[in-house]
Amino acid sequence: MTLTIQHLYYLVGAILAITAVMTVADRDNPKRFSSGLFWALYSLVFLIGDLLPPIWVGAGAVVMALIAGFGGVGAGKHTPRTPAEYQTSAKRLGNRLFIPALAIPLITMIGTLSAKHLTVGGVPLIDPKNTTLVSLGVGCVLSLALACWLTRESPVQGLRESRRLTDALGWALVLPQMLGMLGLVFSDAGVGKAVAYITTSYINMDIRFVACAVYVIGMALFTIIMGNGFAAFPVMTGGVGVPILLGVYHGDPAVMAAIGMLSGYCGTLLTPMAANFNIVPAALLELPDKNAVIRAQVPTALALLTCNVFLMYFLMFR
Amino acid sequence: MQNVVNLWPLIGVAVIIVGFILRFNPMLVVIVTAIATAFAAGFPIDKILATIGTGFIKTRNLPLIILLPLAVIGLLERHGLRQHAQNWISSIKSATAGRLLIVYLGARQITAAIGLTSLGGHPQMVRPLLAPMAEGATEARYGKLPDRIRHKLRAFSAATDNVGLFFGEDIFVAFGAIVLMSTFLHEAGIDVEPIHIALWGIPTAICAFAIHAWRLHRLDGVLARELAAHAAETAARNGNGNGNGNGDGTLSSAKGA
């Protein structure tokens, strides 16, 4: 049997369904019904999302956004242990605490690298299309078993802790997927074409340096809008890169592509649209300012973008 | 041909920028933007909902990397993982937050460059290990930290993971971005070896390391200055007979009873 990403969806759906039940049962959560509905709808997306007509899923996504948008997702009360209890436990378990934590990346890595060789009777054990994510899932399950054994806790406690952290994240957990969806709506609606049309029609690119700067900065700006360098690359490269940098100035395409994409990544550092990298970590680290991670990245991103303009100019026309 | 381009969907870009600037709830901003953009493109209502639904299903893989490790990390936190990470780093006398993060930045870039992108990440590395260590190293030098400094250290830990990952992974030939770039160029009639694209990512990667490491190096100086000022202020206040009201330390107690 091959472990596929579909199995992970069932696993995540089950975790979210349990979270929903725990939330509704939690009398300390002032918004237990609306929060419970939010997590229940989200669990359905994973459990049966691909079986439902897309219109229903779309309606469900809109309902989820409305619940979250009008403050319907609240957190339950999770009583922390006392600082003394944490210290005692930390002293008792010591470096062994690192083992399950480091086991997740380690198992993910081993799974990813050895996936090609893990076959039984010609059938791969790990879905070759999603080796990293499936290995991550395996790593998390194995590591949970290890952590339960080490701390003498039950997997149910693990689920309670999972809900505690899910509560801390709140709707921010769903934001990356919402933004990913928006990116697809943008491309279906032709936003990319419109942006490319505007950039190429209104900027004078007769000067080679200006053309380089437009491509580099355009990649960053477009990534800020779309939240993803992969979405910006075809648009900017099709609109400016291929016709002007290659077509008119005959630059080196490998340099153009490499530095262009990395300029897009500078944009990723600057945008709340890249929720997985910027907004979710702020929620995960319980920072009061949702943009704190972006603020910490702005100087690095702008300095690097400036470097990229010059690197592009000097390396592409060696 | 240029007349065919419909500029109305750009309204979506305006909606999202205004929404984020005015700090409306991001979930509302996103859904309103999606509906406005699809409407501007001339989609009927049922197609708008179906486009949203299809997009939402296609992107289901995005939250996996955050959701799956939560049970393990939560369980280990309950048993003192964060405290142990702090104790452990504070036993290393030469450790400072800046130095720790520079080492992590370099390690993250190199491991990402050889394809080990999953050796880091916010849920499994930054929250349970890196951020507590940055706090622990600073605390070992200066004592209890004010919340503002604590938050700054956490934000820098998350930022360092991002910079290391982004400007490392593109040097790895088998990474998706390289494949995407060479496929796109191939379709435009230009053939480029993926290895060349990977190699030309190196100059930017070096600049990224130099710039961010220099900022982390400066962070140590900023911390020393700000914490000295804070200590003087606290001492002055204590001298007047007022107790100081530092925020309490652990993450989980931030929301506690």
Coordinates of C-alpha atoms in Angstrom, one line a residue:
Chain A
M1 CA 0.0 0.0 0.0
T2 CA 1.2 3.5 -0.8
L3 CA 1.0 6.2 1.8
T4 CA -0.4 9.2 -0.1
I5 CA -1.2 12.8 0.8
Q6 CA -4.9 11.7 0.9
H7 CA -4.1 9.7 4.1
L8 CA -2.7 12.9 5.6
Y9 CA -5.8 14.8 4.8
Y10 CA -7.9 12.1 6.6
L11 CA -5.5 12.4 9.6
V12 CA -5.7 16.2 9.7
G13 CA -9.5 16.0 9.2
A14 CA -9.8 13.6 12.1
I15 CA -7.6 15.9 14.3
L16 CA -9.7 18.9 13.4
A17 CA -12.9 17.0 14.0
I18 CA -11.7 16.1 17.5
T19 CA -10.7 19.7 18.0
A20 CA -14.2 20.8 17.0
V21 CA -15.8 18.3 19.5
M22 CA -13.5 19.4 22.3
T23 CA -14.2 23.0 21.5
V24 CA -18.0 22.6 21.7
A25 CA -17.7 20.6 24.9
D26 CA -15.5 23.3 26.5
R27 CA -17.7 25.5 28.7
D28 CA -14.8 27.9 29.3
N29 CA -14.7 29.0 25.7
P30 CA -17.1 32.0 25.4
K31 CA -17.6 31.3 21.7
R32 CA -17.7 27.5 21.8
F33 CA -20.5 27.0 19.3
S34 CA -19.2 29.3 16.5
S35 CA -15.6 28.2 17.1
G36 CA -16.7 24.6 17.0
L37 CA -18.6 25.1 13.8
F38 CA -15.5 26.8 12.3
W39 CA -13.3 23.8 13.1
A40 CA -16.0 21.3 12.1
L41 CA -16.4 22.9 8.6
Y42 CA -12.6 22.9 8.3
S43 CA -12.4 19.2 9.1
L44 CA -15.0 18.5 6.4
V45 CA -12.8 20.2 3.8
F46 CA -10.2 17.5 4.6
L47 CA -12.4 14.5 5.2
I48 CA -14.8 14.8 2.2
G49 CA -13.8 18.0 0.4
D50 CA -12.9 16.3 -2.9
L51 CA -16.3 14.5 -2.9
L52 CA -18.4 17.7 -2.5
P53 CA -19.4 19.9 -5.5
P54 CA -17.0 22.9 -5.6
I55 CA -19.9 25.3 -5.1
W56 CA -20.6 23.8 -1.7
V57 CA -16.9 24.0 -0.7
G58 CA -16.9 27.6 -1.9
A59 CA -19.9 28.4 0.2
G60 CA -18.3 26.7 3.2
A61 CA -15.1 28.7 2.8
V62 CA -17.2 31.9 2.7
V63 CA -19.0 30.9 5.9
M64 CA -15.7 30.1 7.6
A65 CA -14.3 33.5 6.5
L66 CA -17.4 35.2 7.9
I67 CA -17.2 33.4 11.3
A68 CA -13.5 34.3 11.6
G69 CA -13.9 37.8 10.2
F70 CA -16.6 38.7 12.7
G71 CA -14.6 37.4 15.7
G72 CA -16.4 34.1 16.0
V73 CA -13.3 32.0 16.6
G74 CA -12.3 32.1 20.3
A75 CA -9.9 30.1 22.4
G76 CA -10.7 27.9 25.4
K77 CA -9.1 28.2 28.7
H78 CA -5.9 26.2 29.0
T79 CA -4.4 26.3 32.5
P80 CA -0.6 26.3 32.2
R81 CA 1.5 24.3 34.7
T82 CA 3.5 26.3 37.2
P83 CA 7.0 27.4 36.3
A84 CA 8.3 25.0 39.0
E85 CA 6.6 22.1 37.4
Y86 CA 8.1 23.0 34.0
Q87 CA 11.6 23.3 35.5
T88 CA 11.3 20.0 37.4
S89 CA 10.1 18.2 34.3
A90 CA 12.9 19.8 32.2
K91 CA 15.5 18.8 34.8
R92 CA 14.2 15.2 35.0
L93 CA 14.0 14.6 31.2
G94 CA 16.9 16.8 30.2
N95 CA 18.3 16.4 26.7
R96 CA 15.9 13.5 26.1
L97 CA 13.3 16.2 25.4
F98 CA 15.2 17.1 22.3
I99 CA 14.9 13.6 20.9
P100 CA 11.2 13.6 19.7
A101 CA 11.5 17.3 18.6
L102 CA 14.5 16.5 16.4
A103 CA 13.0 13.2 15.3
I104 CA 10.4 15.1 13.2
P105 CA 12.8 16.8 10.8
L106 CA 15.2 13.8 10.9
I107 CA 12.5 11.2 9.9
T108 CA 11.1 13.7 7.3
M109 CA 14.6 14.0 5.8
I110 CA 15.3 10.2 5.8
G111 CA 11.9 9.5 4.3
T112 CA 12.4 12.2 1.6
L113 CA 15.8 10.9 0.6
S114 CA 15.0 7.2 0.7
A115 CA 11.5 7.3 -0.8
K116 CA 12.8 6.2 -4.2
H117 CA 14.2 2.9 -2.6
L118 CA 11.2 2.1 -0.3
T119 CA 9.2 -0.2 -2.5
V120 CA 7.4 -3.5 -1.7
G121 CA 6.8 -5.6 -4.8
G122 CA 7.2 -2.6 -7.1
V123 CA 4.7 -0.5 -5.2
P124 CA 6.2 2.6 -3.5
L125 CA 5.6 3.0 0.2
I126 CA 5.6 6.7 0.0
D127 CA 3.7 8.6 -2.7
P128 CA 6.5 9.8 -5.1
K129 CA 4.6 13.0 -5.9
N130 CA 4.6 14.2 -2.3
T131 CA 7.6 12.6 -0.6
T132 CA 8.3 15.5 1.8
L133 CA 4.8 16.0 3.1
V134 CA 4.1 12.3 3.5
S135 CA 7.4 11.8 5.2
L136 CA 6.6 14.7 7.5
G137 CA 3.3 13.0 8.4
V138 CA 5.0 9.7 9.2
G139 CA 7.6 11.6 11.2
C140 CA 5.0 13.3 13.3
V141 CA 3.1 10.1 14.1
L142 CA 6.3 8.2 15.0
S143 CA 7.6 11.2 17.0
L144 CA 4.2 11.4 18.9
A145 CA 4.6 7.8 19.9
L146 CA 8.2 8.5 21.1
A147 CA 7.0 11.6 23.0
C148 CA 4.2 9.7 24.7
W149 CA 6.6 6.9 25.7
L150 CA 9.1 9.4 27.0
T151 CA 6.7 11.5 29.0
R152 CA 4.4 8.6 30.0
E153 CA 1.4 10.5 28.6
S154 CA -1.4 9.2 26.5
P155 CA -2.0 10.2 22.8
V156 CA -5.2 11.9 24.1
Q157 CA -3.1 14.3 26.0
G158 CA -1.3 14.9 22.7
L159 CA -4.6 15.8 21.1
R160 CA -5.4 18.2 24.0
E161 CA -2.0 19.9 23.5
S162 CA -2.7 20.0 19.8
R163 CA -6.0 21.8 20.5
R164 CA -4.2 24.2 22.9
L165 CA -1.8 25.3 20.1
T166 CA -4.6 25.3 17.5
D167 CA -6.5 27.7 19.8
A168 CA -3.4 29.9 20.1
L169 CA -3.2 30.1 16.3
G170 CA -7.0 30.5 15.8
W171 CA -8.1 31.4 12.3
A172 CA -4.5 32.3 11.3
L173 CA -4.1 28.5 10.7
V174 CA -6.6 28.7 7.8
L175 CA -5.2 32.0 6.3
P176 CA -2.4 30.4 4.2
Q177 CA -5.0 28.2 2.4
M178 CA -7.4 31.2 2.0
L179 CA -4.5 33.2 0.4
G180 CA -3.5 30.2 -1.8
M181 CA -7.1 30.1 -3.0
L182 CA -7.0 33.8 -3.7
G183 CA -3.9 33.4 -5.8
L184 CA -5.7 30.8 -7.9
V185 CA -8.8 33.1 -8.2
F186 CA -6.4 35.9 -9.3
S187 CA -4.9 33.8 -12.0
D188 CA -8.3 32.6 -13.2
A189 CA -9.5 36.2 -13.4
G190 CA -6.5 37.3 -15.4
V191 CA -4.9 39.6 -12.8
G192 CA -1.5 38.6 -13.9
K193 CA -2.1 39.5 -17.6
A194 CA -3.5 42.9 -16.5
V195 CA -0.4 43.7 -14.3
A196 CA 2.0 42.6 -17.1
Y197 CA 0.1 44.8 -19.6
I198 CA 0.4 47.8 -17.3
T199 CA 4.1 47.4 -16.4
T200 CA 5.1 46.9 -20.0
S201 CA 3.0 49.7 -21.4
Y202 CA 3.9 52.6 -19.1
I203 CA 7.6 52.1 -18.3
N204 CA 10.4 53.1 -20.7
M205 CA 12.8 50.3 -20.9
D206 CA 15.2 51.7 -23.5
I207 CA 18.0 51.8 -20.8
R208 CA 19.4 48.4 -19.9
F209 CA 19.8 49.2 -16.2
V210 CA 16.2 50.4 -16.0
A211 CA 15.0 47.2 -17.7
C212 CA 17.0 45.1 -15.1
A213 CA 15.6 47.2 -12.2
V214 CA 12.0 46.9 -13.6
Y215 CA 12.3 43.1 -13.8
V216 CA 13.9 42.7 -10.3
I217 CA 11.6 45.2 -8.5
G218 CA 8.6 44.0 -10.5
M219 CA 9.2 40.4 -9.3
A220 CA 9.2 41.6 -5.7
L221 CA 6.1 43.9 -6.1
F222 CA 4.2 41.2 -7.9
T223 CA 5.1 38.7 -5.2
I224 CA 4.0 41.1 -2.5
I225 CA 0.6 41.2 -4.3
M226 CA 0.3 37.4 -5.1
G227 CA 2.1 36.2 -1.9
N228 CA 4.1 33.7 -3.9
G229 CA 7.2 34.0 -6.2
F230 CA 6.0 31.1 -8.3
A231 CA 2.9 33.1 -9.4
A232 CA 5.0 36.2 -10.1
F233 CA 7.7 34.5 -12.2
P234 CA 5.7 33.5 -15.3
V235 CA 4.0 36.9 -15.4
M236 CA 7.2 39.1 -15.1
T237 CA 9.3 36.8 -17.1
G238 CA 6.7 36.5 -19.9
G239 CA 6.1 40.3 -19.8
V240 CA 9.5 41.8 -19.3
G241 CA 12.2 39.1 -18.9
V242 CA 11.9 37.2 -22.2
P243 CA 10.9 40.0 -24.6
I244 CA 13.2 42.7 -23.2
L245 CA 16.1 41.3 -21.1
L246 CA 16.6 38.3 -23.5
G247 CA 15.0 39.5 -26.7
V248 CA 16.4 43.1 -26.9
Y249 CA 19.5 43.0 -24.7
H250 CA 20.5 39.3 -25.1
G251 CA 21.2 38.6 -21.4
D252 CA 22.1 35.3 -19.9
P253 CA 18.7 33.5 -19.2
A254 CA 20.1 31.4 -16.3
V255 CA 21.2 34.6 -14.5
M256 CA 17.9 36.2 -15.2
A257 CA 15.8 33.3 -13.9
A258 CA 17.9 32.7 -10.8
I259 CA 18.2 36.3 -9.6
G260 CA 14.6 37.1 -10.7
M261 CA 13.1 34.3 -8.6
L262 CA 15.2 35.3 -5.6
S263 CA 14.0 38.8 -6.0
G264 CA 10.5 37.4 -5.8
Y265 CA 11.5 35.8 -2.5
C266 CA 12.5 39.3 -1.2
G267 CA 8.9 40.2 -1.8
T268 CA 7.8 37.1 0.1
L269 CA 9.7 38.5 3.1
L270 CA 7.6 41.7 2.9
T271 CA 4.0 40.6 2.5
P272 CA 1.2 39.4 4.8
M273 CA 0.0 37.4 1.8
A274 CA 2.8 34.9 2.5
A275 CA 0.9 33.9 5.6
N276 CA 2.7 30.6 6.2
F277 CA 6.0 32.4 6.6
N278 CA 5.0 35.7 8.1
I279 CA 1.5 35.8 9.8
V280 CA 1.4 32.2 11.1
P281 CA 4.8 32.4 12.9
A282 CA 3.7 35.6 14.6
A283 CA 0.6 33.8 15.9
L284 CA 2.6 30.7 16.7
L285 CA 5.1 32.8 18.7
E286 CA 2.2 34.6 20.4
L287 CA 3.4 38.0 19.2
P288 CA 0.9 40.9 19.8
D289 CA 1.9 42.5 16.5
K290 CA 0.9 40.2 13.6
N291 CA 3.4 42.0 11.4
A292 CA 6.3 41.7 13.8
V293 CA 8.1 39.1 11.6
I294 CA 7.7 41.2 8.5
R295 CA 9.1 44.2 10.4
A296 CA 12.1 42.2 11.4
Q297 CA 12.6 41.3 7.7
V298 CA 12.1 44.6 5.9
P299 CA 15.8 45.9 6.1
T300 CA 17.2 42.5 5.0
A301 CA 14.7 42.3 2.1
L302 CA 15.2 45.9 0.8
A303 CA 19.0 45.7 1.1
L304 CA 19.1 42.4 -0.7
L305 CA 16.7 43.6 -3.5
T306 CA 19.1 46.5 -4.1
C307 CA 22.0 44.0 -4.4
N308 CA 20.0 41.9 -6.8
V309 CA 19.5 44.9 -9.2
F310 CA 23.3 45.3 -9.4
L311 CA 24.0 41.5 -9.5
M312 CA 21.5 41.2 -12.3
Y313 CA 23.0 44.1 -14.3
F314 CA 26.6 43.0 -13.9
L315 CA 26.2 39.2 -14.1
M316 CA 23.7 38.9 -16.9
F317 CA 25.8 40.9 -19.4
R318 CA 29.3 39.4 -18.6
Chain B
M1 CA -4.7 42.1 -29.2
Q2 CA -3.9 44.5 -26.3
N3 CA -7.6 45.5 -26.3
V4 CA -8.5 42.0 -25.1
V5 CA -6.8 42.5 -21.7
N6 CA -9.5 43.1 -19.1
L7 CA -8.1 45.5 -16.5
W8 CA -11.1 45.3 -14.2
P9 CA -9.7 42.4 -12.1
L10 CA -7.0 44.7 -10.9
I11 CA -9.7 46.0 -8.5
G12 CA -8.9 42.9 -6.5
V13 CA -5.3 44.2 -6.0
A14 CA -6.7 47.5 -4.8
V15 CA -9.1 45.8 -2.4
I16 CA -6.5 43.6 -0.8
I17 CA -4.0 46.5 -0.3
V18 CA -6.6 48.8 1.2
G19 CA -7.9 46.0 3.4
F20 CA -4.5 45.2 4.8
I21 CA -3.6 48.8 5.3
L22 CA -6.8 49.6 7.1
R23 CA -6.2 46.5 9.2
F24 CA -9.5 44.8 8.6
N25 CA -9.6 41.1 9.6
P26 CA -7.5 39.3 7.0
M27 CA -10.0 36.5 6.5
L28 CA -12.7 39.0 5.5
V29 CA -10.2 40.9 3.3
V30 CA -9.3 37.8 1.4
I31 CA -12.8 36.5 0.8
V32 CA -14.1 40.0 -0.2
T33 CA -11.1 40.3 -2.6
A34 CA -11.8 36.9 -4.1
I35 CA -15.4 37.7 -4.7
A36 CA -14.7 41.2 -6.0
T37 CA -12.0 39.9 -8.4
A38 CA -14.1 37.1 -9.8
F39 CA -17.0 39.5 -10.2
A40 CA -14.9 42.0 -12.0
A41 CA -13.8 39.3 -14.4
G42 CA -17.4 38.8 -15.2
F43 CA -18.0 35.4 -13.5
P44 CA -21.6 34.6 -12.4
I45 CA -22.3 33.9 -8.7
D46 CA -22.2 30.1 -9.0
K47 CA -18.9 30.2 -10.9
I48 CA -17.5 32.6 -8.3
L49 CA -18.3 30.1 -5.5
A50 CA -17.1 27.1 -7.5
T51 CA -13.8 28.9 -8.3
I52 CA -13.3 29.7 -4.6
G53 CA -14.2 26.0 -3.7
T54 CA -11.9 24.5 -6.2
G55 CA -9.0 26.8 -5.1
F56 CA -9.7 26.0 -1.5
I57 CA -9.5 22.2 -2.2
K58 CA -6.3 22.6 -4.4
T59 CA -4.4 24.3 -1.6
R60 CA -5.3 21.8 1.2
N61 CA -1.6 20.8 1.5
L62 CA -0.6 24.3 2.9
P63 CA -1.7 23.8 6.5
L64 CA -0.3 20.3 6.9
I65 CA 3.2 21.4 7.8
I66 CA 1.8 23.5 10.6
L67 CA -0.9 21.2 11.9
L68 CA 0.9 17.9 12.0
P69 CA 3.7 18.7 14.4
L70 CA 1.4 20.4 17.0
A71 CA 0.6 17.4 19.1
V72 CA 4.3 16.4 19.6
I73 CA 5.4 20.0 20.2
G74 CA 2.6 20.6 22.6
L75 CA 3.3 17.5 24.6
L76 CA 7.0 18.3 24.8
E77 CA 6.2 21.9 25.9
R78 CA 4.1 20.5 28.7
H79 CA 7.1 18.6 29.9
G80 CA 9.5 21.6 29.8
L81 CA 11.0 21.5 26.3
R82 CA 11.2 25.3 26.1
Q83 CA 12.7 25.6 29.6
H84 CA 15.2 22.9 28.8
A85 CA 16.2 24.7 25.6
Q86 CA 16.8 27.9 27.6
N87 CA 18.7 26.1 30.4
W88 CA 20.9 24.3 27.9
I89 CA 21.9 27.4 25.9
S90 CA 22.5 29.5 29.0
S91 CA 25.1 26.9 30.1
I92 CA 27.2 28.0 27.0
K93 CA 29.0 31.0 28.2
S94 CA 29.9 32.5 24.8
A95 CA 26.3 32.3 23.4
T96 CA 24.5 35.4 22.5
A97 CA 21.2 35.7 20.6
G98 CA 23.0 37.2 17.6
R99 CA 25.7 34.6 17.4
L100 CA 23.2 31.8 17.9
L101 CA 21.0 33.1 15.1
I102 CA 24.0 33.6 12.8
V103 CA 25.0 30.0 13.3
Y104 CA 21.4 28.9 12.6
L105 CA 21.2 31.1 9.5
G106 CA 24.3 29.5 8.0
A107 CA 23.2 26.0 8.9
R108 CA 19.7 26.6 7.5
Q109 CA 21.1 27.9 4.2
I110 CA 23.5 25.1 3.8
T111 CA 21.0 22.3 4.7
A112 CA 18.3 23.9 2.5
A113 CA 20.8 24.1 -0.4
I114 CA 21.4 20.4 -0.3
G115 CA 17.7 19.7 -0.3
L116 CA 17.1 19.3 3.5
T117 CA 14.5 22.1 3.6
S118 CA 12.5 20.2 6.3
L119 CA 15.3 20.5 8.9
G120 CA 13.8 23.8 10.1
G121 CA 10.5 25.5 10.1
H122 CA 8.3 27.5 12.5
P123 CA 6.2 24.9 14.3
Q124 CA 8.9 22.3 14.7
M125 CA 12.1 24.4 15.2
V126 CA 11.5 28.1 15.8
R127 CA 8.8 27.9 18.5
P128 CA 10.0 25.0 20.6
L129 CA 13.8 25.4 20.2
L130 CA 15.2 28.5 18.4
A131 CA 13.2 31.3 20.0
P132 CA 13.5 29.9 23.6
M133 CA 17.3 29.6 23.0
A134 CA 17.6 33.1 21.8
E135 CA 15.6 34.3 24.8
G136 CA 17.7 32.0 27.1
A137 CA 21.0 33.2 25.8
T138 CA 20.0 36.8 26.3
E139 CA 18.5 36.1 29.8
A140 CA 21.7 34.4 30.9
R141 CA 23.5 37.7 30.3
Y142 CA 21.0 40.3 31.3
G143 CA 18.5 38.6 33.7
K144 CA 14.8 38.8 33.3
L145 CA 13.7 40.4 29.9
P146 CA 11.0 42.9 29.3
D147 CA 8.3 41.6 26.9
R148 CA 9.3 44.0 24.2
I149 CA 12.7 42.5 23.9
R150 CA 11.3 39.0 24.2
H151 CA 9.0 39.7 21.3
K152 CA 11.8 41.2 19.2
L153 CA 14.0 38.1 19.8
R154 CA 11.1 35.8 18.7
A155 CA 10.4 37.9 15.5
F156 CA 14.1 37.8 14.6
S157 CA 14.2 34.0 15.2
A158 CA 11.3 33.6 12.8
A159 CA 12.8 36.0 10.3
T160 CA 16.1 34.1 10.4
D161 CA 14.5 30.8 9.6
N162 CA 12.7 32.4 6.6
V163 CA 15.9 34.1 5.2
G164 CA 17.9 30.9 5.6
L165 CA 15.3 28.8 3.9
F166 CA 14.5 31.1 1.0
F167 CA 18.1 31.9 0.0
G168 CA 19.3 28.4 0.5
E169 CA 16.7 26.2 -1.3
D170 CA 17.2 27.7 -4.7
I171 CA 20.7 26.4 -4.9
F172 CA 19.4 22.9 -4.8
V173 CA 18.9 21.6 -8.4
A174 CA 15.9 19.3 -7.7
F175 CA 13.9 22.1 -5.9
G176 CA 10.5 22.9 -7.5
A177 CA 11.4 26.5 -8.3
I178 CA 14.3 25.5 -10.5
V179 CA 12.1 23.0 -12.3
L180 CA 9.4 25.7 -12.8
M181 CA 11.9 28.2 -14.1
S182 CA 13.5 25.9 -16.7
T183 CA 10.1 24.5 -17.8
F184 CA 8.8 28.0 -18.3
L185 CA 11.9 29.1 -20.2
H186 CA 11.8 25.9 -22.3
E187 CA 8.2 26.7 -23.3
A188 CA 9.3 30.2 -24.3
G189 CA 11.9 28.5 -26.6
I190 CA 14.9 29.0 -24.4
D191 CA 16.8 26.0 -23.1
V192 CA 18.8 26.5 -19.9
E193 CA 20.4 23.7 -17.8
P194 CA 18.8 23.6 -14.4
I195 CA 22.3 23.4 -12.9
H196 CA 23.2 26.8 -14.3
I197 CA 20.1 28.4 -12.8
A198 CA 21.0 26.8 -9.4
L199 CA 24.6 28.1 -9.7
W200 CA 23.6 31.7 -10.5
G201 CA 21.5 31.7 -7.3
I202 CA 24.8 31.5 -5.3
P203 CA 25.8 35.2 -5.5
T204 CA 22.4 36.3 -4.1
A205 CA 22.6 33.6 -1.4
I206 CA 26.0 35.0 -0.3
C207 CA 24.6 38.5 -0.2
A208 CA 21.6 37.3 1.8
F209 CA 23.9 35.7 4.4
A210 CA 26.2 38.7 4.7
I211 CA 23.3 41.2 5.0
H212 CA 21.2 39.3 7.5
A213 CA 24.2 38.1 9.6
W214 CA 25.5 41.7 9.8
R215 CA 22.0 42.7 11.1
L216 CA 22.1 39.8 13.7
H217 CA 25.5 40.9 14.8
R218 CA 24.2 44.4 15.3
L219 CA 21.2 43.0 17.2
D220 CA 23.6 42.0 20.1
G221 CA 24.7 45.6 20.4
V222 CA 21.1 46.9 20.3
L223 CA 20.1 44.4 23.0
A224 CA 23.1 45.4 25.2
R225 CA 22.1 49.1 24.9
E226 CA 18.4 48.7 25.4
L227 CA 18.7 46.3 28.3
A228 CA 21.2 48.5 30.0
A229 CA 18.7 51.4 29.7
H230 CA 16.0 49.1 30.9
A231 CA 18.0 48.0 33.9
A232 CA 18.8 51.6 34.9
E233 CA 15.2 52.5 34.6
T234 CA 14.1 49.6 36.7
A235 CA 16.7 50.3 39.4
A236 CA 15.6 54.0 39.5
R237 CA 12.0 52.9 39.9
N238 CA 12.9 50.4 42.6
G239 CA 14.9 53.1 44.4
N240 CA 11.7 55.1 44.6
G241 CA 10.1 52.2 46.4
N242 CA 8.0 50.8 43.5
G243 CA 8.2 47.2 42.5
N244 CA 8.9 46.6 38.8
G245 CA 6.1 44.9 36.9
N246 CA 7.9 42.7 34.3
G247 CA 5.7 40.6 32.1
D248 CA 6.0 37.0 33.0
G249 CA 8.2 34.7 30.9
T250 CA 6.7 31.6 29.5
L251 CA 4.7 31.5 26.3
S252 CA 1.9 29.5 27.6
S253 CA 1.3 31.7 30.6
A254 CA 0.7 34.7 28.2
K255 CA -2.8 33.4 27.8
G256 CA -3.2 31.8 31.2
A257 CA -5.6 32.3 33.9

